[in-house]
Short mmCIF file of C-alpha atoms in Angstrom, two decimals:
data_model
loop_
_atom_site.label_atom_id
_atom_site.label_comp_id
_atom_site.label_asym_id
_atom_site.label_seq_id
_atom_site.Cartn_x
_atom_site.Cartn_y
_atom_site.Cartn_z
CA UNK A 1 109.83 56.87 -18.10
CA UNK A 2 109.51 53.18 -16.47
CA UNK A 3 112.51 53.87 -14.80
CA UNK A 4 111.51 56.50 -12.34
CA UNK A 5 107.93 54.80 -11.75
CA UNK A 6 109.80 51.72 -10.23
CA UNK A 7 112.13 53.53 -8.06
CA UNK A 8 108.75 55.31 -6.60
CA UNK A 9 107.27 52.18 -6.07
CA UNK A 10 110.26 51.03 -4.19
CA UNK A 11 110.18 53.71 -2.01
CA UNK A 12 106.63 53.16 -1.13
CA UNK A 13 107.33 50.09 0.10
CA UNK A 14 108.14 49.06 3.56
CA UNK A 15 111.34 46.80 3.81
CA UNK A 16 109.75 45.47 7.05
CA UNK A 17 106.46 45.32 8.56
CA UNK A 18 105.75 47.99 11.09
CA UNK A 19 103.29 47.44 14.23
CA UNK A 20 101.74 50.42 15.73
CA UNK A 21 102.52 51.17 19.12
CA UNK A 22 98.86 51.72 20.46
CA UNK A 23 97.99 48.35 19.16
CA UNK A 24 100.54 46.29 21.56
CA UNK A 25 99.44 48.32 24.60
CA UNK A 26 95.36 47.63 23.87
CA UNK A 27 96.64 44.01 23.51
CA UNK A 28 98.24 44.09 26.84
CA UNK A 29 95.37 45.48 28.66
CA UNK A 30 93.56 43.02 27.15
CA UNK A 31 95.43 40.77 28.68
CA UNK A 32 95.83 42.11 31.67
CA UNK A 33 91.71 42.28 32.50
CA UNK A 34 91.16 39.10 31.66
CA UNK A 35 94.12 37.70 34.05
CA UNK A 36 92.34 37.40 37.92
CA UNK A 37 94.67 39.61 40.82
CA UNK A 38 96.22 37.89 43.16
CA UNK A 39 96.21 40.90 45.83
CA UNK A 40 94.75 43.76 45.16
CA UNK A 41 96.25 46.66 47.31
CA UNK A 42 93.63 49.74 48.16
CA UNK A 43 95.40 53.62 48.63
CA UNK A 44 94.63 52.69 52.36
CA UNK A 45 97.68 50.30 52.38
CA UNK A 46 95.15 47.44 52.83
CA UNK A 47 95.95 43.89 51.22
CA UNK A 48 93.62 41.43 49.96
CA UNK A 49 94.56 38.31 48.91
CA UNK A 50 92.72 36.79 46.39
CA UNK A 51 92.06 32.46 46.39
CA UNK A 52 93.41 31.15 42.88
CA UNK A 53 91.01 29.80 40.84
CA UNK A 54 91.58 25.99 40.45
CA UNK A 55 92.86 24.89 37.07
CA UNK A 56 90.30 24.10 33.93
CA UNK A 57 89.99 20.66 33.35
CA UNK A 58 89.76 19.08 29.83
CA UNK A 59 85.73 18.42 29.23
CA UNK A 60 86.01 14.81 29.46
CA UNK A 61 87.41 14.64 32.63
CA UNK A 62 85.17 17.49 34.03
CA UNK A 63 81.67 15.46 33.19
CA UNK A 64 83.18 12.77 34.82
CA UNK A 65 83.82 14.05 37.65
CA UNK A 66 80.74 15.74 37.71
CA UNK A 67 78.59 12.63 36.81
CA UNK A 68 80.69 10.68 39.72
CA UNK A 69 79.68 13.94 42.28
CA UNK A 70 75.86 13.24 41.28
CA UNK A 71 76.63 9.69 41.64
CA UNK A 72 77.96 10.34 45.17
CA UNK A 73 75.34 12.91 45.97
CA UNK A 74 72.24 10.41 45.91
CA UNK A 75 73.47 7.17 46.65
CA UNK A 76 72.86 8.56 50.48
CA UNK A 77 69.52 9.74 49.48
CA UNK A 78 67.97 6.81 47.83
CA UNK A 79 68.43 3.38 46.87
CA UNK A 80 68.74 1.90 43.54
CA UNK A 81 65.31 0.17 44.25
CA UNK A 82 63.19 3.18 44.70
CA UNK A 83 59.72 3.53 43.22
CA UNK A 84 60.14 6.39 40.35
CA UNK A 85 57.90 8.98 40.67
CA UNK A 86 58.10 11.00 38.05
CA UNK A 87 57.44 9.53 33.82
CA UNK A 88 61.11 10.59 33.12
CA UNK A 89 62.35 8.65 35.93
CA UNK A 90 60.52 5.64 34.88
CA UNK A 91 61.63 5.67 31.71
CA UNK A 92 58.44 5.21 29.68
CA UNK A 93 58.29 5.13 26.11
CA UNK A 94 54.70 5.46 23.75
CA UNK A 95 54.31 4.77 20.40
CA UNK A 96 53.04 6.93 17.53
CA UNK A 97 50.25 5.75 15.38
CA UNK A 98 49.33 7.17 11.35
CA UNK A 99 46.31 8.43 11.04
CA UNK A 100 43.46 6.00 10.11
CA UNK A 101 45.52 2.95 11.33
CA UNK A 102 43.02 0.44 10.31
CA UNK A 103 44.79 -2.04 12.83
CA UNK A 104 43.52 0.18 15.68
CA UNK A 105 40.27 1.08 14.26
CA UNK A 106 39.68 -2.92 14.02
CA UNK A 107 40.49 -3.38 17.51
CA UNK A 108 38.38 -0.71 19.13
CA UNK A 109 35.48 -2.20 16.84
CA UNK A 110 36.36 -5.71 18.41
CA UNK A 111 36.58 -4.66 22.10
CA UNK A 112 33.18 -2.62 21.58
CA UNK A 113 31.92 -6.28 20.49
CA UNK A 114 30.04 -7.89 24.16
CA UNK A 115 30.99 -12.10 22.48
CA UNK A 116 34.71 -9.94 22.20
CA UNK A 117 34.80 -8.88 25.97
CA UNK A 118 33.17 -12.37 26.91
CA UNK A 119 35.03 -14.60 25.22
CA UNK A 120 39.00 -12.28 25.55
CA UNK A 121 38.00 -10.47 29.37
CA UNK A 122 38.69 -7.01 27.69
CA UNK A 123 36.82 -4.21 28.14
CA UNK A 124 36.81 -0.40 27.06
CA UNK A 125 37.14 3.07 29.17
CA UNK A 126 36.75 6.51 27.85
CA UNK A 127 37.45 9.66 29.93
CA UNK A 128 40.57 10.56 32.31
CA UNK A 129 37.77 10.49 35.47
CA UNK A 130 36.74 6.84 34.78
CA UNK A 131 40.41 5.18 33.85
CA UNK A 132 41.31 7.08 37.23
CA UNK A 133 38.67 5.38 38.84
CA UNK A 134 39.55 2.29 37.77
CA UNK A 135 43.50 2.03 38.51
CA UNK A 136 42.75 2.99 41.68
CA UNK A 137 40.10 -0.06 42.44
CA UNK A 138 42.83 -2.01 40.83
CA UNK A 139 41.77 -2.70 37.21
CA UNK A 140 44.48 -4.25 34.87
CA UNK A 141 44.90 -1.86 32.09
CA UNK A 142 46.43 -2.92 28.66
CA UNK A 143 46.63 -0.21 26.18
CA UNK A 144 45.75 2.95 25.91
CA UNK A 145 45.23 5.43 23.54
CA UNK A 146 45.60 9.36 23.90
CA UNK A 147 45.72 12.06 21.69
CA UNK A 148 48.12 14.55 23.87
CA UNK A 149 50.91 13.07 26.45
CA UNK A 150 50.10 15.21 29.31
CA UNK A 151 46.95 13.06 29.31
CA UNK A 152 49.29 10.02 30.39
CA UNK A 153 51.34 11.99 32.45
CA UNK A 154 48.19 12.71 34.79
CA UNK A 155 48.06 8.75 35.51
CA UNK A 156 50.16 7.28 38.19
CA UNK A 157 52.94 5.76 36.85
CA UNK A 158 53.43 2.47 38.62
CA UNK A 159 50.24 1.53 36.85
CA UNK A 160 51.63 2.47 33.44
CA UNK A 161 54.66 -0.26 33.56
CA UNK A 162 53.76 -2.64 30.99
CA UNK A 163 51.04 -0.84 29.43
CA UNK A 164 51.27 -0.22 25.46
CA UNK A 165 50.99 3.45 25.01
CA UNK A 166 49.90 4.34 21.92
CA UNK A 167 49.64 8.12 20.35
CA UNK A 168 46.93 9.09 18.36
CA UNK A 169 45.55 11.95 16.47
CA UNK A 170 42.38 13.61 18.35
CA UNK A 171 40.38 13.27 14.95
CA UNK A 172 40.97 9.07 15.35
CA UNK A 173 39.32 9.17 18.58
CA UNK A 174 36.46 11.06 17.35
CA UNK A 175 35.82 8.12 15.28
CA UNK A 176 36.10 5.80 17.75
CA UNK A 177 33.76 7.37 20.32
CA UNK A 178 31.05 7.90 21.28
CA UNK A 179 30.98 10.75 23.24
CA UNK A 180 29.78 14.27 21.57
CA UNK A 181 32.69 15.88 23.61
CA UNK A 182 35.74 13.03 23.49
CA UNK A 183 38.67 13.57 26.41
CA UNK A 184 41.42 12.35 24.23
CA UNK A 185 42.38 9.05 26.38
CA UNK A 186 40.48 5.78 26.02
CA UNK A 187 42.23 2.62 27.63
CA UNK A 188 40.97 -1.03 26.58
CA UNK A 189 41.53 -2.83 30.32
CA UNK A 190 40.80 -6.59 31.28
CA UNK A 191 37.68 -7.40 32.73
CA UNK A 192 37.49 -6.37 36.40
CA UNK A 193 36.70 -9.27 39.16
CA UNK A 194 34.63 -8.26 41.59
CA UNK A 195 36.49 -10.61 43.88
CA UNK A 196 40.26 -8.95 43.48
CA UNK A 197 39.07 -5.11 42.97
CA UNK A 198 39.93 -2.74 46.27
CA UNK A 199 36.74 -0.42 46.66
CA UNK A 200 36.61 2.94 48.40
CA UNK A 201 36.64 2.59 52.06
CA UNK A 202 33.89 4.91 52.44
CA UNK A 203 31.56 3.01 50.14
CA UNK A 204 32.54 0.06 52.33
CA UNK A 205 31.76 1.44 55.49
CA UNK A 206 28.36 3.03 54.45
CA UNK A 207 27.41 -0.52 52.54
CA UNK A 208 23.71 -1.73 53.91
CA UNK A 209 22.26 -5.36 54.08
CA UNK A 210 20.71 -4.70 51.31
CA UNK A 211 20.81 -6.08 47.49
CA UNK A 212 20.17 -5.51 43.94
CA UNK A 213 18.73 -8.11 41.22
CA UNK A 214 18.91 -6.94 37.76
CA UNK A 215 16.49 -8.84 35.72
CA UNK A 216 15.45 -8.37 31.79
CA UNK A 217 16.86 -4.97 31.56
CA UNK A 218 17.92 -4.27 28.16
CA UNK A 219 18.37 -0.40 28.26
CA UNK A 220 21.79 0.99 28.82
CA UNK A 221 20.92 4.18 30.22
CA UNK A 222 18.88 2.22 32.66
CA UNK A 223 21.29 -0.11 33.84
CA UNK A 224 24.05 2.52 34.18
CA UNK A 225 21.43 5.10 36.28
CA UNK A 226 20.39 2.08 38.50
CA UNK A 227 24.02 0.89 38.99
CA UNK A 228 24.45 4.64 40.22
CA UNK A 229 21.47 4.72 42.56
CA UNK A 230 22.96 1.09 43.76
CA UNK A 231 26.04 2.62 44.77
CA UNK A 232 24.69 5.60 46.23
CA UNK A 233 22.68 4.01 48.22
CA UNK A 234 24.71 1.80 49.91
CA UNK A 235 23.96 -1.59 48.16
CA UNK A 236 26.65 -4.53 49.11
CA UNK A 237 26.28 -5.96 45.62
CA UNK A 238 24.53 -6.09 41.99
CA UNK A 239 23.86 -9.26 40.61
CA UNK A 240 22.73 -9.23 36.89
CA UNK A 241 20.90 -12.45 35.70
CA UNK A 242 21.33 -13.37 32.03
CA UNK A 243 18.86 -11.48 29.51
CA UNK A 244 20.33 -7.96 30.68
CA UNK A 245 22.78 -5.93 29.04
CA UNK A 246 26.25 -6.17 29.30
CA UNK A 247 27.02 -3.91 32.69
CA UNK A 248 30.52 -3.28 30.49
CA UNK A 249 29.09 -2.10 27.66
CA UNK A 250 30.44 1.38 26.64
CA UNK A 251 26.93 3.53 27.09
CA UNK A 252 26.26 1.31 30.89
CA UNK A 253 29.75 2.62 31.73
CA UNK A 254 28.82 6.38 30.73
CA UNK A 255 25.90 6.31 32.54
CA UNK A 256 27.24 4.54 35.14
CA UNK A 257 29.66 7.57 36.24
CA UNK A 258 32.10 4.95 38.12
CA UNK A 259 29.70 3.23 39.60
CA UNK A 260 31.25 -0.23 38.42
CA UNK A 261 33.86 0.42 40.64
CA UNK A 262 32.47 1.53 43.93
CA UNK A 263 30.10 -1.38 44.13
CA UNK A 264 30.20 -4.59 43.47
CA UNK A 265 28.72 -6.31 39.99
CA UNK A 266 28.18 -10.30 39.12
CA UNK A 267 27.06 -10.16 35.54
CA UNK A 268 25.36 -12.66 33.61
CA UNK A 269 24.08 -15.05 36.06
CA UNK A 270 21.38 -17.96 35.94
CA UNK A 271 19.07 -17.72 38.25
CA UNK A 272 19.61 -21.32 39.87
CA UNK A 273 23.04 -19.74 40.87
CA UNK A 274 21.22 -16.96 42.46
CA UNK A 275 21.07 -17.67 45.83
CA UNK A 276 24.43 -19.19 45.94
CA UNK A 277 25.40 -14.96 45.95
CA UNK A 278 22.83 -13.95 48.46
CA UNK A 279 23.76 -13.79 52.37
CA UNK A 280 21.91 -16.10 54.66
CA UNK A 281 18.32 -15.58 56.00
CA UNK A 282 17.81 -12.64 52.34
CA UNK A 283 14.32 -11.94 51.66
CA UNK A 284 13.90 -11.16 48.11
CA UNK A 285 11.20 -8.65 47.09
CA UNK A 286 10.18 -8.23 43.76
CA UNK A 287 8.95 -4.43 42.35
CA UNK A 288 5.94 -4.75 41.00
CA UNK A 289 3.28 -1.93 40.31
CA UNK A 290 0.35 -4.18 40.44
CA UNK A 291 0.67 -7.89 39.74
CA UNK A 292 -1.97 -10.20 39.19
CA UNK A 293 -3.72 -10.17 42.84
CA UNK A 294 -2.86 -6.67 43.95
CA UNK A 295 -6.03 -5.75 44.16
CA UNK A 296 -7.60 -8.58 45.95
CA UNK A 297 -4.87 -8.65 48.41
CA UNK A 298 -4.22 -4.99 48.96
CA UNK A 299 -7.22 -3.79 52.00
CA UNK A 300 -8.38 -1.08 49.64
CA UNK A 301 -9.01 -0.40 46.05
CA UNK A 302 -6.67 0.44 43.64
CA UNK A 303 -9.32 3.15 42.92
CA UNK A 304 -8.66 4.58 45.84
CA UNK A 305 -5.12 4.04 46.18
CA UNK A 306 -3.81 4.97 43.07
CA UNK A 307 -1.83 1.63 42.53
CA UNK A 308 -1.77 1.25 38.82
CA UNK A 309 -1.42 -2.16 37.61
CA UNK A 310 1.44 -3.39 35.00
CA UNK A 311 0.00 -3.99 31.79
CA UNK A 312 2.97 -6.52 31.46
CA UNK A 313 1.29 -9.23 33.55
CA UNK A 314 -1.89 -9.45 31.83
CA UNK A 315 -0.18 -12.07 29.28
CA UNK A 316 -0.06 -14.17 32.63
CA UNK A 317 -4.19 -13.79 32.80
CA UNK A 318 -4.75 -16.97 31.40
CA UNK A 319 -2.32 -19.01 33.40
CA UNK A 320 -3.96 -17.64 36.44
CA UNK A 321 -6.02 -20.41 37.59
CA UNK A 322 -4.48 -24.38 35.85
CA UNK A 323 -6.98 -27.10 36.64
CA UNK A 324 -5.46 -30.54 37.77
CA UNK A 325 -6.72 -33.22 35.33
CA UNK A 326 -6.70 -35.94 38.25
CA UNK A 327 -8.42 -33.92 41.07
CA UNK A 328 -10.27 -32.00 39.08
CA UNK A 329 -8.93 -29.17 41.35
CA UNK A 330 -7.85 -25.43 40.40
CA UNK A 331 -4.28 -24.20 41.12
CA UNK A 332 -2.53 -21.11 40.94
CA UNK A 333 -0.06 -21.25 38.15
CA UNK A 334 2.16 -18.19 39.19
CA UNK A 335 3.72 -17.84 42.41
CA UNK A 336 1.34 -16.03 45.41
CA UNK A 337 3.63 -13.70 47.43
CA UNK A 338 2.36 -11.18 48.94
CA UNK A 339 1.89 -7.58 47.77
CA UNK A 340 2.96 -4.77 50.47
CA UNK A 341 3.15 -1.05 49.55
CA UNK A 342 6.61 0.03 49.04
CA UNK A 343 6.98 2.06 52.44
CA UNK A 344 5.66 -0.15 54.59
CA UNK A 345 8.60 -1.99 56.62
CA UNK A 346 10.47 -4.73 54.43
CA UNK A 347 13.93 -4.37 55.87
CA UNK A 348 13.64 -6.30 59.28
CA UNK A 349 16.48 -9.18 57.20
CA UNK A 350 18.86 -8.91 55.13
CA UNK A 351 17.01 -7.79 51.58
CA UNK A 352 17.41 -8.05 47.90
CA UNK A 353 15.03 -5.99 45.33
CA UNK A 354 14.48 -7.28 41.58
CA UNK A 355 14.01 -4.81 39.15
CA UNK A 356 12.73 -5.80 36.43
CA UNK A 357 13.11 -3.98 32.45
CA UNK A 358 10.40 -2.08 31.03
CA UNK A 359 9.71 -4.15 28.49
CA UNK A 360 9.70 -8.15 29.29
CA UNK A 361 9.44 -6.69 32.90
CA UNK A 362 10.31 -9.34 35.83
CA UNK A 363 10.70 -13.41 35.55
CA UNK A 364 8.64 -16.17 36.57
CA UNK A 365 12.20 -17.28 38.65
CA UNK A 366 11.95 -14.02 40.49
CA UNK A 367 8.47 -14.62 41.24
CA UNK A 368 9.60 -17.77 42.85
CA UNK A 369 12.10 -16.91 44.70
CA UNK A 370 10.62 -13.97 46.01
CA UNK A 371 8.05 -16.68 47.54
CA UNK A 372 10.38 -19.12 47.98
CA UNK A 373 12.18 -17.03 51.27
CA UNK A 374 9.54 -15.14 52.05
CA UNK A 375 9.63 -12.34 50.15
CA UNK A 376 6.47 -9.80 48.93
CA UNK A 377 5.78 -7.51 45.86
CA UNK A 378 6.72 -4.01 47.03
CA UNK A 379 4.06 -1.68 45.05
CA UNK A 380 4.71 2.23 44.37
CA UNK A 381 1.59 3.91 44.05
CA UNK A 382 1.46 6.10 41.45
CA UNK A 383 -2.36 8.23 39.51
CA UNK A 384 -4.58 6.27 38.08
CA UNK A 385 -4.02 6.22 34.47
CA UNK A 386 -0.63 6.62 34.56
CA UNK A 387 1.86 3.83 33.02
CA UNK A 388 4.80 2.58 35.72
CA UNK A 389 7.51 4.03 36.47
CA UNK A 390 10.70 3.78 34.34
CA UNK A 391 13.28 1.23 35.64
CA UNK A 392 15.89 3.62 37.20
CA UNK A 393 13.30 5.56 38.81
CA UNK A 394 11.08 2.85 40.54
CA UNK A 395 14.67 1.08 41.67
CA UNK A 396 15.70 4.38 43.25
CA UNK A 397 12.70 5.08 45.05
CA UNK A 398 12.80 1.54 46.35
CA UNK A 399 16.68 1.77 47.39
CA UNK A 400 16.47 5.14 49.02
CA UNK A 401 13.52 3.57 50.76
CA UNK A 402 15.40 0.62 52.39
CA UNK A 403 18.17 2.83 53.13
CA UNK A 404 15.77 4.84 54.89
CA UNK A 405 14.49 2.06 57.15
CA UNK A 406 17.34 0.56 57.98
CA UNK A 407 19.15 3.92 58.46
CA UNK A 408 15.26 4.31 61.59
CA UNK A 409 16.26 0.94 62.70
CA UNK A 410 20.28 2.19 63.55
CA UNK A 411 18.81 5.16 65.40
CA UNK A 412 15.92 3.39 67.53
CA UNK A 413 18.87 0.69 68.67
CA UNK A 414 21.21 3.40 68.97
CA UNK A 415 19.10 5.26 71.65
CA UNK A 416 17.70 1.85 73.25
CA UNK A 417 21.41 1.30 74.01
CA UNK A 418 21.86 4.91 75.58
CA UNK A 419 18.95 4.43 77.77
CA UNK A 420 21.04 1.21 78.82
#
């Protein structure tokens, strides 16, 4: 019975492999489509000749040549030297930070630190609008810090070269601010010189004779809202005298709005140095809602008025009237300038107003030099019973009010000269 069964099974098997007929002729058309004509002849009797398509080159020697076309291609263009405009031209790299870095929480506590930014010349901006403002009056920036990179990309690059770029995650910067509503970029920058910063042309064009003294203010807000009004209205400088807050603290910055860097600022100045800043023939006027002799030197009563007087000065009451032990004579002890209501016409020279703060209010120095080149008290009349006026306001009112002058005086010579 096993005899049989193997003969079967030898007869079931193929001596040689057999290959279907169908299956050669699919592999020629195959072939045969993927193979490009070289004339292609329509029933017509028309002839087309088709171009050859050149040879495949190995991959190696393709990207070469390819690279060496590119290479070719914008050598005529450009030179080598070219400014990159783009961040993947200039090859910039940033840095990632951990969360909770503690050396980056230390230095933002450091640079928030006024001895810090006096002693290193570092200070701190927050907000895309405000490190704008600043490259483009020519700040130095250092490092900065965002939290997404299309935050950097919006900066222009050929300020970024050299710049430690540092990411960070948003919830970092949340610590570190103080903003309700953090951007996501903060930038620590050296401290700006008045002297080497490029302001707007506009601001320089519209800038009046006139100047701003900054004495005793303390508030931040204030200072940043006056430094505002300052550069609004045309002021050629702001000179801070030492007892005021730093004008590059973080909150004076914020309220500031980029003020810093449309005007002018001299921080931290004595007051002997004072005039050294001022231009020649400045009359310095001093705001002052009442002082000690308003009322005997104004024509009418402060009844009638409505000038208020400042509380502040009453310490001075005493020290009115010092009686000379060899004469036997009396003698003012404060300086006597003159007290003028604020619209009355103080802008015939070149002028400088001192504000004082709200709460030490102005210096005995100001006082001095007010009298010293001929300056007056300039008084804003305000209702009887009412306290003065907050710092930022009264230095607006009195700004806006030179600028209004002087802006009379450019239109009276202007139409003397067409009558000419």
């Amino acid at each position: 019975m096993a005899a049989p069964a193997r003969g079967v099974w030898f007869t079931m098997r193929p001596l040689l492999p057999v290959v279907q007929s169908w299956d050669v002729e699919a592999r020629r058309w195959v072939r045969a489509l993927r193979r490009s004509p070289v004339k292609v002849v329509f029933p017509s009797g028309e002839v087309v000749e088709r171009k050859r398509a050149p040879a495949k080159q190995p991959r190696k020697a393709a990207s070469e040549a390819s690279s060496h076309g590119q290479q070719q291609k914008q050598t005529p263009q450009g030179s080598p030297s070219q400014t990159p405009n783009t961040w993947e031209e200039s090859g910039l790299r940033y840095d990632k930070a951990f969360s909770g870095d503690r050396r980056l929480s230390s230095v933002m506590t450091i640079v928030k630190s006024r001895p810090f930014r006096e002693k290193e010349g570092k200070i701190l901006l927050e907000g895309r609008r405000l490190i704008a403002d600043a490259l483009k009056a020519g700040a130095v920036p250092k490092v900065f810090f965002f939290s997404r990179l299309e935050y950097i990309k919006e900066l222009p690059v050929d300020k970024l070269k050299g710049v430690s770029l540092i990411k960070v995650k948003f919830e970092d910067i949340k610590d570190w601010s103080d903003l309700v509503m953090p951007q996501g970029i903060m930038g620590i920058f050296a401290k700006p010189d008045h002297v080497k910063m490029t302001y707007p042309k506009t601001q320089l064009h519209h800038s009046l004779p006139l100047l701003l003294i900054c004495d005793n203010l303390r508030d931040p807000g204030n200072l940043g809202t006056i430094l505002r009004s300052a550069a609004g209205a045309g002021c050629s400088k702001v000179l801070l005298t030492k007892g005021c807050v730093d004008a590059w603290e973080p909150k004076v910055l914020r309220a500031g709005m980029g003020a810093h860097f449309q005007v002018p600022i001299i921080n931290n100045l004595e007051w002997k140095t004072v005039p050294n800043y001022l231009p020649p023939d400045t009359r310095v006027y001093v705001a002052d809602n009442c002082g000690l002799y308003a009322q005997a030197q104004m024509s009418y009563k402060a009844s009638d008025s409505g000038l208020a007087c400042d509380r502040r000065f009453l310490k001075f009451r005493k020290y009115e009237e010092e009686e000379d032990l060899e004469t036997g004579a009396k003698k003012g002890w404060l300086p006597e300038a003159e007290v003028q209501s604020y619209d009355s016409d103080w802008t015939e020279a070149p002028a400088a107003v001192v504000i004082g703060g709200e709460t030490h209010g102005v210096s005995l120095e100001s006082l001095q030099l007010a009298e010293s080149t001929g300056g007056k008290r300039l008084l804003i009349p305000v209702v009887p019973g009412v306290d003065s006026l907050n710092s930022a306001m009264a230095a607006s009112i009195l700004l806006f009010e030179g600028k209004r002058q002087l802006r009379l005086k450019a239109e009276h010579l202007s139409r003397d000269r067409s009558y000419h």
